[in-house]
PDB file of C-alpha atoms and ligand atoms in Angstrom:
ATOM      1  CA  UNK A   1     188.217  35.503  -4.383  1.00 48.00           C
ATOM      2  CA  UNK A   2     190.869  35.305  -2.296  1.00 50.00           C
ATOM      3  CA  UNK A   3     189.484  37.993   0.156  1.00 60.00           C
ATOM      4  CA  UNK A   4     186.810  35.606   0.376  1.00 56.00           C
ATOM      5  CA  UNK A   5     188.618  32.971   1.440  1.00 62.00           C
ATOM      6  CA  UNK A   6     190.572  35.212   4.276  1.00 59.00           C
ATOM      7  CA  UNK A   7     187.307  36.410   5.283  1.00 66.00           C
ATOM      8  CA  UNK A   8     186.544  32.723   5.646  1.00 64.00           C
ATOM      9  CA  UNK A   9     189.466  31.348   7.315  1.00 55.00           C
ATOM     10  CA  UNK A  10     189.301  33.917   9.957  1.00 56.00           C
ATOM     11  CA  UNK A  11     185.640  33.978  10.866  1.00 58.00           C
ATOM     12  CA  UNK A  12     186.350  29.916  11.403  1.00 63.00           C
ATOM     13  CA  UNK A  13     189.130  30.296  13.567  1.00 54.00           C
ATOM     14  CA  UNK A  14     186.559  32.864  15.843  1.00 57.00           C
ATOM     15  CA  UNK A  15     184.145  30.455  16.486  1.00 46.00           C
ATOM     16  CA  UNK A  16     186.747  27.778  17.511  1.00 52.00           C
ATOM     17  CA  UNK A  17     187.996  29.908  19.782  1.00 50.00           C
ATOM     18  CA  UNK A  18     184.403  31.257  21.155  1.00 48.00           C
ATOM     19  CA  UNK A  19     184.145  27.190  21.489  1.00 49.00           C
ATOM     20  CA  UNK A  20     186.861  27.097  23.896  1.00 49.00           C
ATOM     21  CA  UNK A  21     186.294  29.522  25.040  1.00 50.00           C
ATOM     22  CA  UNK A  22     182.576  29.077  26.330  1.00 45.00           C
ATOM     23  CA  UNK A  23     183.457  25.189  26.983  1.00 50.00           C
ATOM     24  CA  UNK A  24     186.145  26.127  29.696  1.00 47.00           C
ATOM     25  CA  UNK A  25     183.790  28.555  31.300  1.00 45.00           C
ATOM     26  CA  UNK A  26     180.739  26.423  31.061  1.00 44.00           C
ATOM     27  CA  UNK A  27     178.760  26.267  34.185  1.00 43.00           C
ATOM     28  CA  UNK A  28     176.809  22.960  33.082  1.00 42.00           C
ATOM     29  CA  UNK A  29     180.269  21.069  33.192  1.00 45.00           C
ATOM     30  CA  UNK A  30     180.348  18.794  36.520  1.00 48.00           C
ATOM     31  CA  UNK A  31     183.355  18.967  38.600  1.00 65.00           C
ATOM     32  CA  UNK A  32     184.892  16.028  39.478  1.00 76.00           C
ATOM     33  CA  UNK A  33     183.370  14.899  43.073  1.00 88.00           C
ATOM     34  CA  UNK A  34     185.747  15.261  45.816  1.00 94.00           C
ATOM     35  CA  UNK A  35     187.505  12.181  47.464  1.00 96.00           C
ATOM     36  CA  UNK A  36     187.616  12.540  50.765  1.00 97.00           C
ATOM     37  CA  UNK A  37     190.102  10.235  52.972  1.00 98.00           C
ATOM     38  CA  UNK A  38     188.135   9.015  56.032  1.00 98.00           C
ATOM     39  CA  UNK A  39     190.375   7.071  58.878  1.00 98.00           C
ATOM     40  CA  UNK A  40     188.678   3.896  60.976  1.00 98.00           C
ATOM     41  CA  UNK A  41     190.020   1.429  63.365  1.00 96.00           C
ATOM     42  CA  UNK A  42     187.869  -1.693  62.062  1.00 96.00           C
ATOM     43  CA  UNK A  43     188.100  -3.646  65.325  1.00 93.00           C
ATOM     44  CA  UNK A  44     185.117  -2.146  66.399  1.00 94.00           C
ATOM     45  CA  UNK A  45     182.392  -4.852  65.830  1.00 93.00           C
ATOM     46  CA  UNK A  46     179.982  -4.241  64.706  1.00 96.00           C
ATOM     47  CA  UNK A  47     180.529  -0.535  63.767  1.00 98.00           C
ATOM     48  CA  UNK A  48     183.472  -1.107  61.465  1.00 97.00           C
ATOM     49  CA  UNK A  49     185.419  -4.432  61.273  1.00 95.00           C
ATOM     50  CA  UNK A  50     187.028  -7.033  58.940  1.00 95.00           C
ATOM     51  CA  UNK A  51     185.571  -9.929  57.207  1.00 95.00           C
ATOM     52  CA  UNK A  52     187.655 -12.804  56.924  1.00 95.00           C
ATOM     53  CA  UNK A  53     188.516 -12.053  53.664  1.00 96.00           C
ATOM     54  CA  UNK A  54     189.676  -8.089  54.597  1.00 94.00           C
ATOM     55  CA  UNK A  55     186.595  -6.038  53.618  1.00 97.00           C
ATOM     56  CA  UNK A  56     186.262  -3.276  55.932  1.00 97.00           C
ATOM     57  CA  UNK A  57     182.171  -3.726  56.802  1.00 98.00           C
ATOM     58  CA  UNK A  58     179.946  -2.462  59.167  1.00 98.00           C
ATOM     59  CA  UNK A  59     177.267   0.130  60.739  1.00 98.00           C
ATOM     60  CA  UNK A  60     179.695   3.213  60.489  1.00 98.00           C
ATOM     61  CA  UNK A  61     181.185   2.057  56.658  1.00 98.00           C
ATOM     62  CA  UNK A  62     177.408   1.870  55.204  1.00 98.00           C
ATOM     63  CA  UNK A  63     176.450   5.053  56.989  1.00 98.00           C
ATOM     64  CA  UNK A  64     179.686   6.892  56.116  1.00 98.00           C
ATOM     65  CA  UNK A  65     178.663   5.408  52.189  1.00 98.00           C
ATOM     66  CA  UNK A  66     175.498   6.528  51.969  1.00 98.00           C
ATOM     67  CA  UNK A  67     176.589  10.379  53.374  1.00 98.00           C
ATOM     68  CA  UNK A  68     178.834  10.580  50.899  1.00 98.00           C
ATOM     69  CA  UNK A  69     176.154   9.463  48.116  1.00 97.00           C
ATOM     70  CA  UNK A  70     173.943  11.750  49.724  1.00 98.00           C
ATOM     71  CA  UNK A  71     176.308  15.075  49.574  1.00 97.00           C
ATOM     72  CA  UNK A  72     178.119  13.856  46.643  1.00 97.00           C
ATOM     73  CA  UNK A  73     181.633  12.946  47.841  1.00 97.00           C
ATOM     74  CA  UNK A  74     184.036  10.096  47.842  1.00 97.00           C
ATOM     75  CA  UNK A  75     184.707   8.216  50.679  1.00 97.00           C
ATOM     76  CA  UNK A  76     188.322   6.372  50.868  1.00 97.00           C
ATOM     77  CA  UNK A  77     188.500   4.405  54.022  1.00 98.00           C
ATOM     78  CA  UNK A  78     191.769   4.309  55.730  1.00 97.00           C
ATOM     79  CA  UNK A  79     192.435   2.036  58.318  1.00 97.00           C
ATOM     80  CA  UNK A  80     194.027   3.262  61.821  1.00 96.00           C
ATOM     81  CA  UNK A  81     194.711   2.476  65.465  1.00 95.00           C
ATOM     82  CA  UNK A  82     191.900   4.342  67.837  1.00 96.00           C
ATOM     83  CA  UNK A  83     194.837   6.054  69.633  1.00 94.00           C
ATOM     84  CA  UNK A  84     196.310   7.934  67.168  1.00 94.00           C
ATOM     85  CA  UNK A  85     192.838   8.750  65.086  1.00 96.00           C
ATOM     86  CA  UNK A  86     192.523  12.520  67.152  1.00 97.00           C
ATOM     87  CA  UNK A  87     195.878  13.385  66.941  1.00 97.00           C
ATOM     88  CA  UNK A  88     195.844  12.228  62.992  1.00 98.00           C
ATOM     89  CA  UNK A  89     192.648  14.542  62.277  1.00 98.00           C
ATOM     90  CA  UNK A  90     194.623  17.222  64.238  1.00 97.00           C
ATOM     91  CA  UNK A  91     197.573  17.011  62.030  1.00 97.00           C
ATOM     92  CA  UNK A  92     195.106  16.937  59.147  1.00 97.00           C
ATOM     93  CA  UNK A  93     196.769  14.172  57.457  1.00 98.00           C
ATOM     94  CA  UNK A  94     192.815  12.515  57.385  1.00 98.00           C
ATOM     95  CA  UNK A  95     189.950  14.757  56.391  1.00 98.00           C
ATOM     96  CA  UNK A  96     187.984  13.233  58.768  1.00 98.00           C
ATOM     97  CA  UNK A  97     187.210   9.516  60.811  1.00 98.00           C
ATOM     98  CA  UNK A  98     184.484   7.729  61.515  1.00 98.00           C
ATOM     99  CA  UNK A  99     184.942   4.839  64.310  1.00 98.00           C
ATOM    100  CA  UNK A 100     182.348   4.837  66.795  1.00 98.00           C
ATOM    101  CA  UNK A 101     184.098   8.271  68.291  1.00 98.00           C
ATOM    102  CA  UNK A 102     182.333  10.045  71.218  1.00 98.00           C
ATOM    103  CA  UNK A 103     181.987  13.821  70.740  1.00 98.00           C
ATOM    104  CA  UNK A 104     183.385  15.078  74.115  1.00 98.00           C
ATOM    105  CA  UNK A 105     184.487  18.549  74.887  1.00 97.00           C
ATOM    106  CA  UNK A 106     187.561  17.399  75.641  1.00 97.00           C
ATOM    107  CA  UNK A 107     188.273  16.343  71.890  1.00 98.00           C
ATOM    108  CA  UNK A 108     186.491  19.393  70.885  1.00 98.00           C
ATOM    109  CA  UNK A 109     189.538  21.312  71.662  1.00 98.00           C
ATOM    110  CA  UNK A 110     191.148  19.967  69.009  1.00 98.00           C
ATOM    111  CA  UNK A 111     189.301  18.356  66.707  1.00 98.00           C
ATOM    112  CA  UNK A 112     185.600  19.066  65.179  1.00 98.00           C
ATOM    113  CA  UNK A 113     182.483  16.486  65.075  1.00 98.00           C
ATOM    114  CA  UNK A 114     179.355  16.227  62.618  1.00 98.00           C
ATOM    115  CA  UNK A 115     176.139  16.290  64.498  1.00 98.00           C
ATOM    116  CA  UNK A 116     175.743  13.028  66.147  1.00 98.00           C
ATOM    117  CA  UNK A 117     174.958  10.077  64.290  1.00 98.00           C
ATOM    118  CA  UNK A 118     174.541   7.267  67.131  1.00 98.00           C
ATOM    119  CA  UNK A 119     173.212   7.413  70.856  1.00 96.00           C
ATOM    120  CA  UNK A 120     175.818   5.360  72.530  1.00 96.00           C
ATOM    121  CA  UNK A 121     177.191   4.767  76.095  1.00 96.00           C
ATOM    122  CA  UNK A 122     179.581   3.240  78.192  1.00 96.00           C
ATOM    123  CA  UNK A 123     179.035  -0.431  80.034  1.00 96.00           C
ATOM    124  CA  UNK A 124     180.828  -2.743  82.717  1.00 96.00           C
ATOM    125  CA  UNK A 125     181.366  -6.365  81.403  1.00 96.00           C
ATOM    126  CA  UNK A 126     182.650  -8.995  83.768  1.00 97.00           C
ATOM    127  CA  UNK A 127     182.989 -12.831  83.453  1.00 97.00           C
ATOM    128  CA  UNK A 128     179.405 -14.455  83.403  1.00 95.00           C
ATOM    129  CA  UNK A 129     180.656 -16.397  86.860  1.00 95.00           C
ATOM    130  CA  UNK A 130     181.044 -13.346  88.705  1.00 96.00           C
ATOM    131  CA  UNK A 131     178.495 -12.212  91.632  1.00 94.00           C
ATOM    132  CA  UNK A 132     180.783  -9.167  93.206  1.00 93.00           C
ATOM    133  CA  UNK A 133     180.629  -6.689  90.604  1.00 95.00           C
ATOM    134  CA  UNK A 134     176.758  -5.128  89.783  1.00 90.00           C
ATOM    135  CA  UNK A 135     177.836  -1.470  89.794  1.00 90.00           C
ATOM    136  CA  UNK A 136     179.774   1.855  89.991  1.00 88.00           C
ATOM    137  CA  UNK A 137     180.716   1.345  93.539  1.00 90.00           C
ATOM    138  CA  UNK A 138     181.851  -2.673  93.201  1.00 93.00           C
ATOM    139  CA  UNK A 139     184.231  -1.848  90.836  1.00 95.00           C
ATOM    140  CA  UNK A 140     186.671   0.184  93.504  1.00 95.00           C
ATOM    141  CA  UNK A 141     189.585  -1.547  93.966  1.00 96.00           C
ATOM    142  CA  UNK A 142     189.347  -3.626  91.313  1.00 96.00           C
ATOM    143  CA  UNK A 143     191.522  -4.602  87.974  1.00 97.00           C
ATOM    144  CA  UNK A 144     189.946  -2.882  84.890  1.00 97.00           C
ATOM    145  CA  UNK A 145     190.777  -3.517  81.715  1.00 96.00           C
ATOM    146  CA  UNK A 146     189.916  -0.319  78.796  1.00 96.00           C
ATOM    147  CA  UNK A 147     190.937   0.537  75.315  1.00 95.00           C
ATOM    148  CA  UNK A 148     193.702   3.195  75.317  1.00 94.00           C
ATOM    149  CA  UNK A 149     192.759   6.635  74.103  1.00 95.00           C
ATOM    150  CA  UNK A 150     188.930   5.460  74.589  1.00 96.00           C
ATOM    151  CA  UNK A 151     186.071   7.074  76.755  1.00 97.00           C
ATOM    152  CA  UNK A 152     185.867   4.115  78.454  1.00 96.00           C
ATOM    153  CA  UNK A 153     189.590   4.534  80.177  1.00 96.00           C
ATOM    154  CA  UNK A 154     188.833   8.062  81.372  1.00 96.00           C
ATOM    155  CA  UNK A 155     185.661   6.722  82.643  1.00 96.00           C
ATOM    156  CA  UNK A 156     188.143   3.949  84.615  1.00 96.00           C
ATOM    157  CA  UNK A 157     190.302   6.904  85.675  1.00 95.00           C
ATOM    158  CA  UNK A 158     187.099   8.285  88.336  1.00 95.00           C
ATOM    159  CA  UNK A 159     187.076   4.725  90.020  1.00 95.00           C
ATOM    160  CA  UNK A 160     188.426   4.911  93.264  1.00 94.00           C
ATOM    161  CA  UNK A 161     191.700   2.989  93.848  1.00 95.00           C
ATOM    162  CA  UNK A 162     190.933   0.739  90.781  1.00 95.00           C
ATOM    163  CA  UNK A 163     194.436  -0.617  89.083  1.00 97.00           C
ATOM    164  CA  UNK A 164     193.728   0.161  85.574  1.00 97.00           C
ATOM    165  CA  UNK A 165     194.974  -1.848  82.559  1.00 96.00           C
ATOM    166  CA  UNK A 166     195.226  -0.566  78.855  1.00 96.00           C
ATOM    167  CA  UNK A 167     194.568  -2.360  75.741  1.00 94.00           C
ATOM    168  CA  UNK A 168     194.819  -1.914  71.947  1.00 89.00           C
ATOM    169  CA  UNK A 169     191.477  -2.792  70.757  1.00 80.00           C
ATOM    170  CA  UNK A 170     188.125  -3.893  72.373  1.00 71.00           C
ATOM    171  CA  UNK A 171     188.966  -7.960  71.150  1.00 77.00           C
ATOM    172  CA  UNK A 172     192.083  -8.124  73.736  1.00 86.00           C
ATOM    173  CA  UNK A 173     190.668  -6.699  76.813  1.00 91.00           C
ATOM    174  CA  UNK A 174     187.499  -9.424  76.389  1.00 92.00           C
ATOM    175  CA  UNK A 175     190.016 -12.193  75.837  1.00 91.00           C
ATOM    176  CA  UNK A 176     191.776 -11.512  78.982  1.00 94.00           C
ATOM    177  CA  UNK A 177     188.811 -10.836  80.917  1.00 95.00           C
ATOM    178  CA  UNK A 178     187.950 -14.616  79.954  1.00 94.00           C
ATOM    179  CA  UNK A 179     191.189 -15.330  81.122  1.00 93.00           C
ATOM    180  CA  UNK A 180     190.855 -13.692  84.502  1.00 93.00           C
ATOM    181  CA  UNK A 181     193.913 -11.337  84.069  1.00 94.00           C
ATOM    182  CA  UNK A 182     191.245  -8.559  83.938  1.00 96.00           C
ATOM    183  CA  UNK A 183     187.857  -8.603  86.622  1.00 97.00           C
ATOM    184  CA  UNK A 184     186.145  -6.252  84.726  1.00 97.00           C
ATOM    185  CA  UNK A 185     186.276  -4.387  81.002  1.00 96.00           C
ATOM    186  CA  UNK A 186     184.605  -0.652  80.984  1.00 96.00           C
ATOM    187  CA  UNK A 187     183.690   0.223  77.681  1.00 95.00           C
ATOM    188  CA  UNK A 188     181.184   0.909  74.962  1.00 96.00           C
ATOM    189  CA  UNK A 189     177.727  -1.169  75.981  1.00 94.00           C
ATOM    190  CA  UNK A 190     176.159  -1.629  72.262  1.00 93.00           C
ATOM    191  CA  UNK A 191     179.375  -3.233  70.815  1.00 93.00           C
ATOM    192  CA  UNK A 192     180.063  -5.103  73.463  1.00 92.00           C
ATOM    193  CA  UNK A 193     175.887  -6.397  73.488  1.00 91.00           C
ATOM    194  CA  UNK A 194     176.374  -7.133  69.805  1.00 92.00           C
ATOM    195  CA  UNK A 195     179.131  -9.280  70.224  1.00 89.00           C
ATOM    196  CA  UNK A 196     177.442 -10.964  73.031  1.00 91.00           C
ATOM    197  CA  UNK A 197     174.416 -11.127  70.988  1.00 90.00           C
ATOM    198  CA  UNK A 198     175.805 -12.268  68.055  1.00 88.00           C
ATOM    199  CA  UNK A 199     177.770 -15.299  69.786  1.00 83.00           C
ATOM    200  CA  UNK A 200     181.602 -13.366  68.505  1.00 83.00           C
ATOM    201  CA  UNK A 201     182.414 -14.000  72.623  1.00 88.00           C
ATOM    202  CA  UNK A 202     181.394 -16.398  74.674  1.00 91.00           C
ATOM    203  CA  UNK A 203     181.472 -16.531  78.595  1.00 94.00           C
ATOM    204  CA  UNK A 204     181.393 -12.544  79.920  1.00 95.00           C
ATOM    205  CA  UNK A 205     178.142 -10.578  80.438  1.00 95.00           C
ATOM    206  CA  UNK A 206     177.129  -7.090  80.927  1.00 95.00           C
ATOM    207  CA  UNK A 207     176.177  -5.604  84.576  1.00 92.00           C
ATOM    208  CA  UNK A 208     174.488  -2.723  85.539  1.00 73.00           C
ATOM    209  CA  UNK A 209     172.372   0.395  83.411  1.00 75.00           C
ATOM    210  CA  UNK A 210     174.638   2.448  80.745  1.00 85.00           C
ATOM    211  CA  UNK A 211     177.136   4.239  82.913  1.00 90.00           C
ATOM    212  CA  UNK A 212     177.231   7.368  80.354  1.00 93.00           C
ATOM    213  CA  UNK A 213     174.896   8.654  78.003  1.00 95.00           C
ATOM    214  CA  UNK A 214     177.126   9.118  74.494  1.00 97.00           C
ATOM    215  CA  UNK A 215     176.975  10.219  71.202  1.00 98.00           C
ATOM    216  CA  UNK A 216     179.058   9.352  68.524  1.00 98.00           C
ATOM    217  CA  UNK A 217     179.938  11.961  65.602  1.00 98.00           C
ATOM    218  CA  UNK A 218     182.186  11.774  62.376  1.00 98.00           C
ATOM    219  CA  UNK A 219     185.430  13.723  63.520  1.00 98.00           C
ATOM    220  CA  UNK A 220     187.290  16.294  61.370  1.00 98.00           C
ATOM    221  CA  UNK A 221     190.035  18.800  61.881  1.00 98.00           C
ATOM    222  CA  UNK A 222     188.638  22.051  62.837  1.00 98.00           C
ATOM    223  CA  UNK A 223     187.964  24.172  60.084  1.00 96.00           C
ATOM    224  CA  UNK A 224     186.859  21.115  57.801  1.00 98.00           C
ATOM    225  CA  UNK A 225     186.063  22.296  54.391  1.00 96.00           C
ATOM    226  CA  UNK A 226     184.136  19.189  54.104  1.00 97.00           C
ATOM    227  CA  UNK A 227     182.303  19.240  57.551  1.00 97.00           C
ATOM    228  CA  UNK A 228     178.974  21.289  55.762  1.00 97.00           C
ATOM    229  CA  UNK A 229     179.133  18.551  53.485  1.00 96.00           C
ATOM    230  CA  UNK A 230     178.825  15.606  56.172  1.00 98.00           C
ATOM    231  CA  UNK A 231     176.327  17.175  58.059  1.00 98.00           C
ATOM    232  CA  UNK A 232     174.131  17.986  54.752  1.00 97.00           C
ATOM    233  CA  UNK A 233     174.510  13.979  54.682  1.00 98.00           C
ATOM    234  CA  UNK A 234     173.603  13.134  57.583  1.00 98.00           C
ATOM    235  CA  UNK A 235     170.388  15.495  57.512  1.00 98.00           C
ATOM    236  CA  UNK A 236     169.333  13.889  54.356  1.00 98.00           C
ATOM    237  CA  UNK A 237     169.751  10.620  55.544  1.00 98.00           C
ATOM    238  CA  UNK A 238     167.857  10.951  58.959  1.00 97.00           C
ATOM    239  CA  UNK A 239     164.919  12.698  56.548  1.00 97.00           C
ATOM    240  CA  UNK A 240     164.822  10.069  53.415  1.00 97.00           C
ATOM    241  CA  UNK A 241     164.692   6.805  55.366  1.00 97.00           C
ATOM    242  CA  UNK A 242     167.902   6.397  54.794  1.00 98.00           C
ATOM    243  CA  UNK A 243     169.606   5.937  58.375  1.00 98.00           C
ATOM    244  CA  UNK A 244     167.084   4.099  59.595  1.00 98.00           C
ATOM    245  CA  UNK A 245     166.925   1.584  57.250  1.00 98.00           C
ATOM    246  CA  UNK A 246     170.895   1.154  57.635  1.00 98.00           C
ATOM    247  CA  UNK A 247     170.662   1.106  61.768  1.00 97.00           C
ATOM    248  CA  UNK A 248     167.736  -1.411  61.555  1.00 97.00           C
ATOM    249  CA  UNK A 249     169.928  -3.629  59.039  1.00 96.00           C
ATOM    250  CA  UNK A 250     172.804  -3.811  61.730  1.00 95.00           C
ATOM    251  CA  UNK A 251     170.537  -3.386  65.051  1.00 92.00           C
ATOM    252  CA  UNK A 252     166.855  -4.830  64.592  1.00 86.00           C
ATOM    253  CA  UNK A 253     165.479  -1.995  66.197  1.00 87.00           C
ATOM    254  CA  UNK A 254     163.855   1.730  65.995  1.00 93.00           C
ATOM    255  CA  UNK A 255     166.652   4.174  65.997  1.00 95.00           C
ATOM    256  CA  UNK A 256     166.450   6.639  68.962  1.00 93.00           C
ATOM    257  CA  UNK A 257     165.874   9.956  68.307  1.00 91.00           C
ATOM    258  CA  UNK A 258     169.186  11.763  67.940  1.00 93.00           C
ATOM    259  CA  UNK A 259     169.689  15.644  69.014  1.00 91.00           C
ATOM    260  CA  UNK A 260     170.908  18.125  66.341  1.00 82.00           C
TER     261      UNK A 260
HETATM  262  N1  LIG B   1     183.287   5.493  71.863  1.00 92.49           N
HETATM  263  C1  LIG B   1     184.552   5.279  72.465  1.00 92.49           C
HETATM  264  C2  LIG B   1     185.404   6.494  72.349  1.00 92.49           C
HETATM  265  O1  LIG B   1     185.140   7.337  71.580  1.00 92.49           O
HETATM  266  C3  LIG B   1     185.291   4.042  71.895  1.00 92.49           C
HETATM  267  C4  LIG B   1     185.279   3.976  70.421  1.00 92.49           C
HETATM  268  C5  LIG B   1     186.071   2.835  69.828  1.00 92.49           C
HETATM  269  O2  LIG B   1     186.615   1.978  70.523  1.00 92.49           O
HETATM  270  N2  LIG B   1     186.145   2.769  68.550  1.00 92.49           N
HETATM  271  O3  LIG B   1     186.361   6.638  73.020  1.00 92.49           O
END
């Protein structure tokens, strides 16, 4: 009888162990999905800004959203100046950024890039009263106002004997270009049409054809572990419908074919 029992006790405590054993192994249990901290400047209108009630919106947020949904990860926006985003990602404090950044090969020294999500490029803006400045060669001489750290300023940096004036974010150069303190702003042509567009400023318009042919990408450090991941995304957003329907929610129009 009590052999029994023993017999008992101890073939019970086998198969709770063989429980644990198999649960803690078990290949059908999901891990959790990573969280990965993505950095924007949301002055960027209308590829990320903020509402007036401090929701980080726009064309790079949903498309950054519906990567992650697509390679199942966790985005957690961060907010940061433009400036400091590269050398951020380079110190790896980030996992990556997404803010209307050009891939360049100059970044590409220290930083990675996804495969481009947007066909961008640069554009001169000047008061809607001026008649001197049409293109490249009108703007020598001149006082040009650029976002620090942007494409845009070393764009400004090839113009002959221009006097060249730095600014924060893409808001502050327009308002002083209003103002006259600036005669003409260098930087990227489809914000700056959207805000026209959209009626955000009043009183400046754009001259000449797209000085540069761009392309933003979502930035990383090198050596991502999560840059597969993104570009998985993106590919399955370009191929479901996905991306299109986000860039026609924010742009009206067919999306341009983007290379790989
Ligand atoms: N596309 C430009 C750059 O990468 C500016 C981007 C921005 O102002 N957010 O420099």
């Amino acid at each position: 009888m009590l052999n029994f029992k023993w017999q008992h006790l101890i073939l019970s405590l086998a198969c709770i162990l063989l429980i644990i054993a198999c649960n803690s192994s078990s290949p059908n249990i999901q891990p959790d999905k990573p969280v990965i901290k993505v950095a924007t400047d949301p002055t960027f209108i209308p590829f990320e800004f903020q509402t007036p009630q401090g929701e980080v919106v726009g064309f790079d947020i949903d498309l950054m959203k519906a990567i992650a949904q697509a390679a199942n990860f966790t985005v957690n926006f961060e907010s940061l100046p433009f400036d400091g985003m590269i050398s951020t990602l380079q110190a790896q404090k980030v996992d990556a950024a997404i803010s209307g950044i050009t891939i360049t090969p100059e970044r590409l020294k220290t930083i990675a890039f996804s495969r481009p999500y947007f066909k961008a490029g640069l554009a001169i803006t000047v008061r809607e009263d001026n008649k001197d400045i049409k293109n490249f060669q009108s703007l020598q001489g001149r006082q040009i106002g650029v976002q620090i750290g942007s494409t845009g300023a070393d764009f400004a940096k090839t113009i002959p004997n221009a006097k060249i004036i730095t600014f924060n974010s893409g808001p502050d150069f327009f308002q002083d270009l209003i103002n006259g303190n600036v005669e003409a702003v260098i930087s990227d042509a489809f914000a700056t049409l959207y805000a026209i567009n959209n009626g955000k400023i009043k009183g400046i318009k754009i001259v000449a054809d797209l000085l540069t042919e761009e392309y933003y990408g979502i930035a990383t450090p090198q050596k991502s572990p999560y840059l597969d991941k993104i570009n998985q995304g993106i590919a399955t957003i370009l191929s479901n419908g996905k991306y299109k329907q986000i860039y026609q929610q924010w742009f009206q129009y067919e999306p341009p074919q983007l290379p790989r």
